[in-house]
Amino acid sequence: MPPRSTDLPASADVVVVGAGITGASLAHHLARRGVSVVVIEQSPQSGTGATGRSGGMVRAYDPDPAIGELALPSLATYRDPGSWASGQAPLHAVGAVTAAHPDQGPALREAAGQLNGALGTSAHVVAECDEAAGIRLAGGVALVEPEAGWVAPAEVTADWLVQARADGAVVCHGVRVRAVEARGGRPAVRTDAGVVSARAVVAAVGPWAADPVPGLRPASPVRSRSIQVSVVERRPPAPAHATFVDLRTGLYAKPVGADRTLIGMPHLVWDSPFDAQPDPAHAQATVSALTAHFPWLTTAVHLSTVRAADAYGSPGVGGPASGLLEGTGVPHVWSVRGWNGSGVKTAPEAGRRIADACVADAFSDVA
């Protein structure tokens, strides 16, 4: 059972605000280093915000080198049973197909060689072919990663928090942070359950970073952007398929069990509240656009549409873990970068690197 709000400690080395997938990864890595950690989550359960609405697609390749540098070791962690309290790797290795314009063929082949050299995988490029892993390529070239796939983000989050608690972390649900302020050169986190003094504070609050509480505003603006996906029924003779993203259009899809598929495409509604109502026109347009890749969608039964929001921002500048953290104007208080939809596939390695930076910052005045 999660601790009651009255269990909030008076002090900690590091306070992590937000128990989504990145906050959970960070808490796990901090606690594993012997740092005293308090995680504060406003919801009654972990992973119910943007993490809970994520499709959870993971692969090692990304056209952004900074994201790819995090995604590659993260995929290795998702594949490793020994990294998880459950003793089982959370990865559903259905494969991943990344489609691109044919001009990108050489770059994708170079990337496949790098991935295979680092991970011992069988990534390869498919060109001049109509289909790969159950997906029509619609004239594109594709990087296929057979050992990639998807994870259930809420389950990954829960596993990391189990490990963090086992290593001494305190995770408090249903506690709202009201402000973070400097007291004696170090931060104090004011909540509706009391004040926690800390050596360092990290906010991993996803789209809520766009409208943060006092003391948690990142140096560079963060904006929320709508994300909307639908789940459809996949009936025979529709084939099983890998996860899919098309770099030309932003279209994406993933299997959900044996007979369902999640589909999505960019929903460019900025400053969107997390609880906005689904957009039926966008749901219909998503089906129409993805029919070029999944012809069976023309007769698929629509099961549900979910809309949420994610944090979008520029990579952090300066400070520890440059590109991952941004200062807030309060000493030793940091905000995790907006992940632009890449939070799940980078969380294992991002959490590790942020933990390293937090430890260095928190104990910067200790000889």
mmCIF file of C-alpha atoms in Angstrom:
data_model
loop_
_atom_site.group_PDB
_atom_site.id
_atom_site.type_symbol
_atom_site.label_atom_id
_atom_site.label_comp_id
_atom_site.label_asym_id
_atom_site.label_seq_id
_atom_site.Cartn_x
_atom_site.Cartn_y
_atom_site.Cartn_z
ATOM 1 C CA MET A 1 0.000 0.000 0.000
ATOM 2 C CA PRO A 2 1.286 3.494 -0.775
ATOM 3 C CA PRO A 3 2.206 5.561 2.294
ATOM 4 C CA ARG A 4 -0.438 7.931 3.621
ATOM 5 C CA SER A 5 0.241 11.634 3.183
ATOM 6 C CA THR A 6 1.001 11.798 6.932
ATOM 7 C CA ASP A 7 4.022 9.574 6.233
ATOM 8 C CA LEU A 8 5.784 12.434 4.406
ATOM 9 C CA PRO A 9 9.313 12.699 5.850
ATOM 10 C CA ALA A 10 10.636 16.044 7.049
ATOM 11 C CA SER A 11 13.839 15.777 5.033
ATOM 12 C CA ALA A 12 15.574 13.871 2.256
ATOM 13 C CA ASP A 13 18.681 14.085 0.139
ATOM 14 C CA VAL A 14 16.596 14.331 -3.039
ATOM 15 C CA VAL A 15 12.892 14.970 -3.554
ATOM 16 C CA VAL A 16 11.456 13.735 -6.862
ATOM 17 C CA VAL A 17 8.200 15.441 -7.802
ATOM 18 C CA GLY A 18 6.154 13.149 -10.036
ATOM 19 C CA ALA A 19 5.880 9.361 -10.103
ATOM 20 C CA GLY A 20 5.573 8.835 -13.830
ATOM 21 C CA ILE A 21 8.012 6.656 -15.722
ATOM 22 C CA THR A 22 10.931 9.104 -15.669
ATOM 23 C CA GLY A 23 10.427 10.014 -12.015
ATOM 24 C CA ALA A 24 10.246 6.332 -11.092
ATOM 25 C CA SER A 25 13.425 5.541 -13.024
ATOM 26 C CA LEU A 26 15.196 8.426 -11.308
ATOM 27 C CA ALA A 27 14.008 7.348 -7.848
ATOM 28 C CA HIS A 28 15.182 3.780 -8.494
ATOM 29 C CA HIS A 29 18.646 4.863 -9.587
ATOM 30 C CA LEU A 30 19.016 7.342 -6.717
ATOM 31 C CA ALA A 31 17.936 4.845 -4.069
ATOM 32 C CA ARG A 32 20.247 2.208 -5.547
ATOM 33 C CA ARG A 33 23.111 4.656 -4.927
ATOM 34 C CA GLY A 34 22.197 4.914 -1.237
ATOM 35 C CA VAL A 35 20.677 8.383 -1.510
ATOM 36 C CA SER A 36 17.646 9.108 0.678
ATOM 37 C CA VAL A 37 14.768 9.784 -1.713
ATOM 38 C CA VAL A 38 11.213 11.009 -1.301
ATOM 39 C CA VAL A 39 8.878 10.749 -4.300
ATOM 40 C CA ILE A 40 5.814 12.988 -4.168
ATOM 41 C CA GLU A 41 2.910 12.185 -6.496
ATOM 42 C CA GLN A 42 -0.325 14.157 -6.545
ATOM 43 C CA SER A 43 -2.409 11.258 -7.899
ATOM 44 C CA PRO A 44 -3.552 8.307 -5.761
ATOM 45 C CA GLN A 45 -1.531 5.974 -8.001
ATOM 46 C CA SER A 46 1.714 6.148 -9.934
ATOM 47 C CA GLY A 47 1.882 6.340 -13.707
ATOM 48 C CA THR A 48 -1.644 7.652 -14.196
ATOM 49 C CA GLY A 49 -0.700 10.834 -16.068
ATOM 50 C CA ALA A 50 1.004 10.963 -19.451
ATOM 51 C CA THR A 51 2.798 7.702 -18.596
ATOM 52 C CA GLY A 52 -0.486 5.813 -18.290
ATOM 53 C CA ARG A 53 -1.697 7.084 -21.661
ATOM 54 C CA SER A 54 1.518 6.319 -23.536
ATOM 55 C CA GLY A 55 1.661 3.598 -26.180
ATOM 56 C CA GLY A 56 5.002 2.480 -24.760
ATOM 57 C CA MET A 57 6.769 1.796 -28.068
ATOM 58 C CA VAL A 58 10.502 1.249 -27.595
ATOM 59 C CA ARG A 59 13.305 0.864 -30.109
ATOM 60 C CA ALA A 60 16.988 1.714 -30.197
ATOM 61 C CA TYR A 61 16.918 3.956 -33.276
ATOM 62 C CA ASP A 62 15.871 7.590 -33.312
ATOM 63 C CA PRO A 63 16.688 10.215 -35.946
ATOM 64 C CA ASP A 64 17.596 12.620 -33.125
ATOM 65 C CA PRO A 65 21.105 11.545 -32.043
ATOM 66 C CA ALA A 66 20.555 12.794 -28.484
ATOM 67 C CA ILE A 67 17.441 10.623 -28.123
ATOM 68 C CA GLY A 68 19.101 7.682 -29.851
ATOM 69 C CA GLU A 69 22.006 7.859 -27.407
ATOM 70 C CA LEU A 70 19.523 7.305 -24.580
ATOM 71 C CA ALA A 71 17.235 4.877 -26.404
ATOM 72 C CA LEU A 72 19.941 2.328 -27.259
ATOM 73 C CA PRO A 73 20.998 1.463 -23.681
ATOM 74 C CA SER A 74 17.382 1.806 -22.585
ATOM 75 C CA LEU A 75 16.338 -0.969 -24.963
ATOM 76 C CA ALA A 76 19.092 -3.141 -23.503
ATOM 77 C CA THR A 77 17.618 -2.556 -20.033
ATOM 78 C CA TYR A 78 14.087 -3.355 -21.174
ATOM 79 C CA ARG A 79 15.406 -6.653 -22.599
ATOM 80 C CA ASP A 80 17.290 -7.655 -19.436
ATOM 81 C CA PRO A 81 15.296 -9.788 -16.927
ATOM 82 C CA GLY A 82 17.885 -9.097 -14.234
ATOM 83 C CA SER A 83 17.072 -5.399 -14.178
ATOM 84 C CA TRP A 84 13.540 -5.898 -12.872
ATOM 85 C CA ALA A 85 12.021 -6.767 -9.503
ATOM 86 C CA SER A 86 9.606 -9.102 -11.270
ATOM 87 C CA GLY A 87 12.504 -11.139 -12.648
ATOM 88 C CA GLN A 88 11.006 -10.784 -16.111
ATOM 89 C CA ALA A 89 11.917 -8.374 -18.880
ATOM 90 C CA PRO A 90 8.948 -6.063 -19.592
ATOM 91 C CA LEU A 91 9.652 -5.889 -23.326
ATOM 92 C CA HIS A 92 7.115 -7.386 -25.734
ATOM 93 C CA ALA A 93 9.561 -8.094 -28.569
ATOM 94 C CA VAL A 94 7.161 -7.847 -31.497
ATOM 95 C CA GLY A 95 9.723 -5.907 -33.523
ATOM 96 C CA ALA A 96 9.851 -2.273 -34.591
ATOM 97 C CA VAL A 97 9.630 -0.785 -38.074
ATOM 98 C CA THR A 98 10.779 2.788 -38.687
ATOM 99 C CA ALA A 99 9.782 3.977 -42.158
ATOM 100 C CA ALA A 100 11.438 6.909 -43.896
ATOM 101 C CA HIS A 101 11.946 8.496 -47.299
ATOM 102 C CA PRO A 102 14.120 6.357 -49.618
ATOM 103 C CA ASP A 103 16.814 9.049 -49.486
ATOM 104 C CA GLN A 104 17.379 8.048 -45.853
ATOM 105 C CA GLY A 105 18.425 4.504 -46.794
ATOM 106 C CA PRO A 106 22.181 5.030 -46.307
ATOM 107 C CA ALA A 107 21.689 6.711 -42.934
ATOM 108 C CA LEU A 108 19.417 3.885 -41.781
ATOM 109 C CA ARG A 109 21.929 1.233 -42.881
ATOM 110 C CA GLU A 110 24.655 3.002 -40.937
ATOM 111 C CA ALA A 111 22.365 3.155 -37.901
ATOM 112 C CA ALA A 112 21.522 -0.559 -38.193
ATOM 113 C CA GLY A 113 25.206 -1.442 -38.136
ATOM 114 C CA GLN A 114 25.772 0.690 -35.044
ATOM 115 C CA LEU A 115 22.820 -0.854 -33.224
ATOM 116 C CA ASN A 116 23.907 -4.381 -34.015
ATOM 117 C CA GLY A 117 27.450 -3.673 -32.937
ATOM 118 C CA ALA A 118 26.286 -2.249 -29.597
ATOM 119 C CA LEU A 119 23.435 -4.635 -28.787
ATOM 120 C CA GLY A 120 24.163 -7.788 -30.763
ATOM 121 C CA THR A 121 20.791 -7.447 -32.500
ATOM 122 C CA SER A 122 19.671 -8.167 -36.061
ATOM 123 C CA ALA A 123 18.521 -4.724 -37.170
ATOM 124 C CA HIS A 124 18.416 -4.341 -40.941
ATOM 125 C CA VAL A 125 17.087 -2.095 -43.669
ATOM 126 C CA VAL A 126 14.309 -3.083 -46.047
ATOM 127 C CA ALA A 127 14.179 -1.207 -49.354
ATOM 128 C CA GLU A 128 12.305 -1.701 -52.610
ATOM 129 C CA CYS A 129 9.853 -3.927 -50.779
ATOM 130 C CA ASP A 130 6.103 -3.559 -50.359
ATOM 131 C CA GLU A 131 5.847 -4.861 -46.803
ATOM 132 C CA ALA A 132 7.859 -5.487 -43.659
ATOM 133 C CA ALA A 133 6.689 -7.220 -40.466
ATOM 134 C CA GLY A 134 3.023 -6.966 -41.434
ATOM 135 C CA ILE A 135 3.225 -3.285 -42.402
ATOM 136 C CA ARG A 136 2.919 -1.791 -45.890
ATOM 137 C CA LEU A 137 5.787 0.634 -46.479
ATOM 138 C CA ALA A 138 3.929 2.862 -48.969
ATOM 139 C CA GLY A 139 7.021 3.603 -51.034
ATOM 140 C CA GLY A 140 9.377 4.122 -48.139
ATOM 141 C CA VAL A 141 12.502 2.462 -46.856
ATOM 142 C CA ALA A 142 12.439 0.962 -43.367
ATOM 143 C CA LEU A 143 14.781 0.140 -40.529
ATOM 144 C CA VAL A 144 13.557 -3.085 -38.912
ATOM 145 C CA GLU A 145 14.563 -3.909 -35.334
ATOM 146 C CA PRO A 146 13.289 -7.454 -34.624
ATOM 147 C CA GLU A 147 14.375 -7.315 -30.971
ATOM 148 C CA ALA A 148 12.466 -4.081 -30.188
ATOM 149 C CA GLY A 149 8.746 -3.662 -29.515
ATOM 150 C CA TRP A 150 6.755 -2.189 -26.652
ATOM 151 C CA VAL A 151 6.390 -2.106 -22.881
ATOM 152 C CA ALA A 152 3.461 -1.345 -20.582
ATOM 153 C CA PRO A 153 4.615 1.994 -19.093
ATOM 154 C CA ALA A 154 2.536 1.770 -15.913
ATOM 155 C CA GLU A 155 3.947 -1.696 -15.159
ATOM 156 C CA VAL A 156 7.520 -0.492 -15.720
ATOM 157 C CA THR A 157 6.859 2.483 -13.436
ATOM 158 C CA ALA A 158 5.475 0.235 -10.702
ATOM 159 C CA ASP A 159 8.464 -2.124 -10.916
ATOM 160 C CA TRP A 160 10.971 0.702 -10.524
ATOM 161 C CA LEU A 161 9.092 2.052 -7.511
ATOM 162 C CA VAL A 162 9.081 -1.408 -5.914
ATOM 163 C CA GLN A 163 12.849 -1.465 -6.304
ATOM 164 C CA ALA A 164 13.197 2.097 -5.028
ATOM 165 C CA ARG A 165 11.194 1.290 -1.886
ATOM 166 C CA ALA A 166 13.251 -1.839 -1.310
ATOM 167 C CA ASP A 167 16.336 0.393 -1.351
ATOM 168 C CA GLY A 168 14.829 2.809 1.169
ATOM 169 C CA ALA A 169 12.916 5.364 -0.898
ATOM 170 C CA VAL A 170 9.639 6.786 0.406
ATOM 171 C CA VAL A 171 6.864 7.163 -2.172
ATOM 172 C CA CYS A 172 3.923 9.344 -1.135
ATOM 173 C CA HIS A 173 0.750 9.394 -3.232
ATOM 174 C CA GLY A 174 -2.113 11.852 -3.031
ATOM 175 C CA VAL A 175 0.195 14.690 -1.920
ATOM 176 C CA ARG A 176 0.163 17.956 -3.848
ATOM 177 C CA VAL A 177 3.225 20.196 -4.038
ATOM 178 C CA ARG A 178 2.304 23.831 -3.492
ATOM 179 C CA ALA A 179 5.691 25.518 -3.950
ATOM 180 C CA VAL A 180 9.424 24.969 -3.798
ATOM 181 C CA GLU A 181 11.550 27.678 -2.257
ATOM 182 C CA ALA A 182 15.095 28.284 -1.082
ATOM 183 C CA ARG A 183 15.799 28.042 2.638
ATOM 184 C CA GLY A 184 19.361 28.440 3.806
ATOM 185 C CA GLY A 185 20.758 27.802 0.346
ATOM 186 C CA ARG A 186 18.884 24.515 -0.110
ATOM 187 C CA PRO A 187 15.348 23.805 -1.334
ATOM 188 C CA ALA A 188 12.244 23.256 0.768
ATOM 189 C CA VAL A 189 9.241 21.547 -0.799
ATOM 190 C CA ARG A 190 5.971 22.884 0.575
ATOM 191 C CA THR A 191 3.085 20.425 0.202
ATOM 192 C CA ASP A 192 -0.438 20.076 1.544
ATOM 193 C CA ALA A 193 0.962 17.430 3.936
ATOM 194 C CA GLY A 194 3.910 19.390 5.282
ATOM 195 C CA VAL A 195 7.343 20.668 4.268
ATOM 196 C CA VAL A 196 10.244 18.499 3.121
ATOM 197 C CA SER A 197 13.759 19.941 3.306
ATOM 198 C CA ALA A 198 16.068 18.582 0.609
ATOM 199 C CA ARG A 199 19.555 18.872 -0.748
ATOM 200 C CA ALA A 200 18.148 18.796 -4.302
ATOM 201 C CA VAL A 201 14.762 18.613 -5.992
ATOM 202 C CA VAL A 202 13.889 17.262 -9.442
ATOM 203 C CA ALA A 203 10.500 17.830 -11.070
ATOM 204 C CA ALA A 204 9.487 15.059 -13.486
ATOM 205 C CA VAL A 205 5.912 16.189 -14.061
ATOM 206 C CA GLY A 206 5.451 15.819 -17.816
ATOM 207 C CA PRO A 207 2.827 18.163 -19.306
ATOM 208 C CA TRP A 208 2.270 19.839 -15.933
ATOM 209 C CA ALA A 209 5.677 21.502 -16.422
ATOM 210 C CA ALA A 210 3.834 23.850 -18.794
ATOM 211 C CA ASP A 211 1.995 25.344 -15.803
ATOM 212 C CA PRO A 212 4.147 24.506 -12.794
ATOM 213 C CA VAL A 213 3.805 25.464 -9.156
ATOM 214 C CA PRO A 214 6.072 28.283 -7.930
ATOM 215 C CA GLY A 215 9.698 27.224 -7.877
ATOM 216 C CA LEU A 216 9.403 24.485 -10.481
ATOM 217 C CA ARG A 217 9.275 26.537 -13.670
ATOM 218 C CA PRO A 218 12.029 25.419 -16.060
ATOM 219 C CA ALA A 219 14.322 28.020 -17.597
ATOM 220 C CA SER A 220 13.103 27.269 -21.140
ATOM 221 C CA PRO A 221 9.378 27.232 -21.877
ATOM 222 C CA VAL A 222 7.575 23.890 -21.869
ATOM 223 C CA ARG A 223 4.268 23.532 -23.685
ATOM 224 C CA SER A 224 1.695 20.794 -23.520
ATOM 225 C CA ARG A 225 0.597 19.207 -26.788
ATOM 226 C CA SER A 226 -2.350 16.953 -27.346
ATOM 227 C CA ILE A 227 -1.804 13.250 -27.957
ATOM 228 C CA GLN A 228 -4.701 11.157 -29.207
ATOM 229 C CA VAL A 229 -4.767 7.449 -30.019
ATOM 230 C CA SER A 230 -7.439 4.923 -30.907
ATOM 231 C CA VAL A 231 -7.634 1.171 -30.406
ATOM 232 C CA VAL A 232 -9.206 -0.951 -33.138
ATOM 233 C CA GLU A 233 -9.978 -4.631 -33.430
ATOM 234 C CA ARG A 234 -7.687 -6.631 -35.701
ATOM 235 C CA ARG A 235 -9.528 -9.583 -37.198
ATOM 236 C CA PRO A 236 -8.239 -12.318 -39.526
ATOM 237 C CA PRO A 237 -6.989 -12.177 -42.196
ATOM 238 C CA ALA A 238 -5.298 -9.015 -40.856
ATOM 239 C CA PRO A 239 -1.706 -10.052 -40.082
ATOM 240 C CA ALA A 240 0.161 -9.633 -36.841
ATOM 241 C CA HIS A 241 2.548 -6.709 -37.062
ATOM 242 C CA ALA A 242 5.456 -4.937 -35.387
ATOM 243 C CA THR A 243 5.333 -1.512 -33.811
ATOM 244 C CA PHE A 244 5.509 1.172 -36.477
ATOM 245 C CA VAL A 245 6.442 4.808 -36.900
ATOM 246 C CA ASP A 246 6.688 6.704 -40.174
ATOM 247 C CA LEU A 247 9.215 9.535 -40.021
ATOM 248 C CA ARG A 248 7.659 11.087 -43.132
ATOM 249 C CA THR A 249 4.260 11.647 -41.575
ATOM 250 C CA GLY A 250 4.472 10.952 -37.837
ATOM 251 C CA LEU A 251 1.979 8.089 -38.144
ATOM 252 C CA TYR A 252 2.419 5.254 -35.651
ATOM 253 C CA ALA A 253 0.859 1.984 -34.526
ATOM 254 C CA LYS A 254 1.472 -0.923 -32.174
ATOM 255 C CA PRO A 255 -0.197 -4.255 -31.492
ATOM 256 C CA VAL A 256 -2.142 -4.574 -28.257
ATOM 257 C CA GLY A 257 -2.393 -8.248 -27.504
ATOM 258 C CA ALA A 258 -3.353 -10.756 -30.146
ATOM 259 C CA ASP A 259 -6.336 -8.996 -31.706
ATOM 260 C CA ARG A 260 -6.077 -5.240 -31.203
ATOM 261 C CA THR A 261 -3.980 -2.406 -32.593
ATOM 262 C CA LEU A 262 -3.330 1.069 -31.234
ATOM 263 C CA ILE A 263 -3.081 3.741 -33.929
ATOM 264 C CA GLY A 264 -2.111 7.383 -33.807
ATOM 265 C CA MET A 265 -0.823 10.406 -35.663
ATOM 266 C CA PRO A 266 0.271 13.858 -34.501
ATOM 267 C CA HIS A 267 -2.523 15.952 -33.007
ATOM 268 C CA LEU A 268 -1.119 19.463 -33.262
ATOM 269 C CA VAL A 269 -3.205 21.139 -30.584
ATOM 270 C CA TRP A 270 -0.891 23.125 -28.365
ATOM 271 C CA ASP A 271 -1.493 24.142 -24.759
ATOM 272 C CA SER A 272 -4.025 21.357 -24.544
ATOM 273 C CA PRO A 273 -5.310 20.373 -21.089
ATOM 274 C CA PHE A 274 -4.629 16.803 -20.084
ATOM 275 C CA ASP A 275 -8.326 15.981 -19.680
ATOM 276 C CA ALA A 276 -9.557 17.411 -23.015
ATOM 277 C CA GLN A 277 -12.271 15.461 -24.782
ATOM 278 C CA PRO A 278 -11.372 13.199 -27.745
ATOM 279 C CA ASP A 279 -11.482 14.717 -31.234
ATOM 280 C CA PRO A 280 -13.662 12.459 -33.462
ATOM 281 C CA ALA A 281 -12.495 14.098 -36.690
ATOM 282 C CA HIS A 282 -8.873 13.419 -35.836
ATOM 283 C CA ALA A 283 -9.705 9.805 -34.956
ATOM 284 C CA GLN A 284 -11.284 9.312 -38.383
ATOM 285 C CA ALA A 285 -8.364 11.022 -40.119
ATOM 286 C CA THR A 286 -5.940 8.718 -38.297
ATOM 287 C CA VAL A 287 -7.700 5.640 -39.646
ATOM 288 C CA SER A 288 -7.726 7.075 -43.170
ATOM 289 C CA ALA A 289 -4.038 7.990 -43.087
ATOM 290 C CA LEU A 290 -2.886 4.631 -41.715
ATOM 291 C CA THR A 291 -4.897 2.604 -44.223
ATOM 292 C CA ALA A 292 -1.973 2.963 -46.643
ATOM 293 C CA HIS A 293 0.083 0.897 -44.179
ATOM 294 C CA PHE A 294 -2.687 -1.318 -42.762
ATOM 295 C CA PRO A 295 -5.296 -1.904 -45.504
ATOM 296 C CA TRP A 296 -7.482 -3.910 -43.107
ATOM 297 C CA LEU A 297 -8.297 -0.721 -41.179
ATOM 298 C CA THR A 298 -11.052 0.052 -43.676
ATOM 299 C CA THR A 299 -13.238 -2.590 -42.012
ATOM 300 C CA ALA A 300 -11.749 -2.644 -38.512
ATOM 301 C CA VAL A 301 -14.068 -2.135 -35.538
ATOM 302 C CA HIS A 302 -13.276 0.991 -33.547
ATOM 303 C CA LEU A 303 -13.045 0.174 -29.826
ATOM 304 C CA SER A 304 -11.914 3.367 -28.074
ATOM 305 C CA THR A 305 -10.223 6.735 -28.431
ATOM 306 C CA VAL A 306 -8.107 8.311 -25.700
ATOM 307 C CA ARG A 307 -6.784 11.843 -25.592
ATOM 308 C CA ALA A 308 -4.094 13.152 -23.264
ATOM 309 C CA ALA A 309 -1.156 15.556 -23.425
ATOM 310 C CA ASP A 310 2.615 15.423 -23.241
ATOM 311 C CA ALA A 311 5.398 17.903 -22.511
ATOM 312 C CA TYR A 312 7.213 19.477 -25.443
ATOM 313 C CA GLY A 313 10.239 21.669 -25.052
ATOM 314 C CA SER A 314 13.806 22.340 -26.067
ATOM 315 C CA PRO A 315 16.595 20.220 -24.608
ATOM 316 C CA GLY A 316 17.962 21.661 -21.395
ATOM 317 C CA VAL A 317 20.930 23.981 -21.588
ATOM 318 C CA GLY A 318 23.722 24.095 -19.066
ATOM 319 C CA GLY A 319 23.699 22.643 -15.601
ATOM 320 C CA PRO A 320 24.148 18.981 -14.727
ATOM 321 C CA ALA A 321 23.128 16.349 -17.262
ATOM 322 C CA SER A 322 23.009 18.996 -19.964
ATOM 323 C CA GLY A 323 20.115 18.239 -22.285
ATOM 324 C CA LEU A 324 18.204 16.337 -19.600
ATOM 325 C CA LEU A 325 17.715 18.896 -16.835
ATOM 326 C CA GLU A 326 17.005 22.602 -16.703
ATOM 327 C CA GLY A 327 17.398 25.007 -13.838
ATOM 328 C CA THR A 328 14.359 26.680 -12.307
ATOM 329 C CA GLY A 329 15.866 29.762 -10.685
ATOM 330 C CA VAL A 330 15.800 28.104 -7.260
ATOM 331 C CA PRO A 331 19.211 26.709 -6.267
ATOM 332 C CA HIS A 332 19.478 22.915 -6.531
ATOM 333 C CA VAL A 333 15.989 22.633 -8.057
ATOM 334 C CA TRP A 334 15.779 21.093 -11.522
ATOM 335 C CA SER A 335 13.131 20.258 -14.096
ATOM 336 C CA VAL A 336 13.378 17.246 -16.407
ATOM 337 C CA ARG A 337 13.256 18.213 -20.069
ATOM 338 C CA GLY A 338 10.084 17.890 -22.102
ATOM 339 C CA TRP A 339 10.434 14.557 -23.867
ATOM 340 C CA ASN A 340 8.450 15.384 -27.011
ATOM 341 C CA GLY A 341 6.865 11.942 -26.911
ATOM 342 C CA SER A 342 10.099 9.990 -26.283
ATOM 343 C CA GLY A 343 9.919 9.584 -22.499
ATOM 344 C CA VAL A 344 9.214 5.851 -22.330
ATOM 345 C CA LYS A 345 11.920 4.663 -24.704
ATOM 346 C CA THR A 346 14.559 6.807 -22.962
ATOM 347 C CA ALA A 347 13.504 6.382 -19.314
ATOM 348 C CA PRO A 348 15.992 3.701 -18.175
ATOM 349 C CA GLU A 349 19.089 5.565 -19.322
ATOM 350 C CA ALA A 350 17.706 9.059 -18.690
ATOM 351 C CA GLY A 351 16.918 8.119 -15.091
ATOM 352 C CA ARG A 352 20.433 6.795 -14.595
ATOM 353 C CA ARG A 353 22.115 9.893 -15.992
ATOM 354 C CA ILE A 354 19.871 12.291 -14.099
ATOM 355 C CA ALA A 355 20.580 10.362 -10.896
ATOM 356 C CA ASP A 356 24.308 10.800 -11.429
ATOM 357 C CA ALA A 357 23.830 14.540 -11.901
ATOM 358 C CA CYS A 358 21.560 14.798 -8.860
ATOM 359 C CA VAL A 359 24.042 13.059 -6.591
ATOM 360 C CA ALA A 360 26.814 15.390 -7.745
ATOM 361 C CA ASP A 361 24.614 18.446 -7.196
ATOM 362 C CA ALA A 362 23.103 17.377 -3.896
ATOM 363 C CA PHE A 363 26.497 16.750 -2.308
ATOM 364 C CA SER A 364 28.403 19.518 -4.065
ATOM 365 C CA ASP A 365 29.251 21.167 -0.738
ATOM 366 C CA VAL A 366 30.457 17.985 0.937
ATOM 367 C CA ALA A 367 34.215 17.625 1.087
#
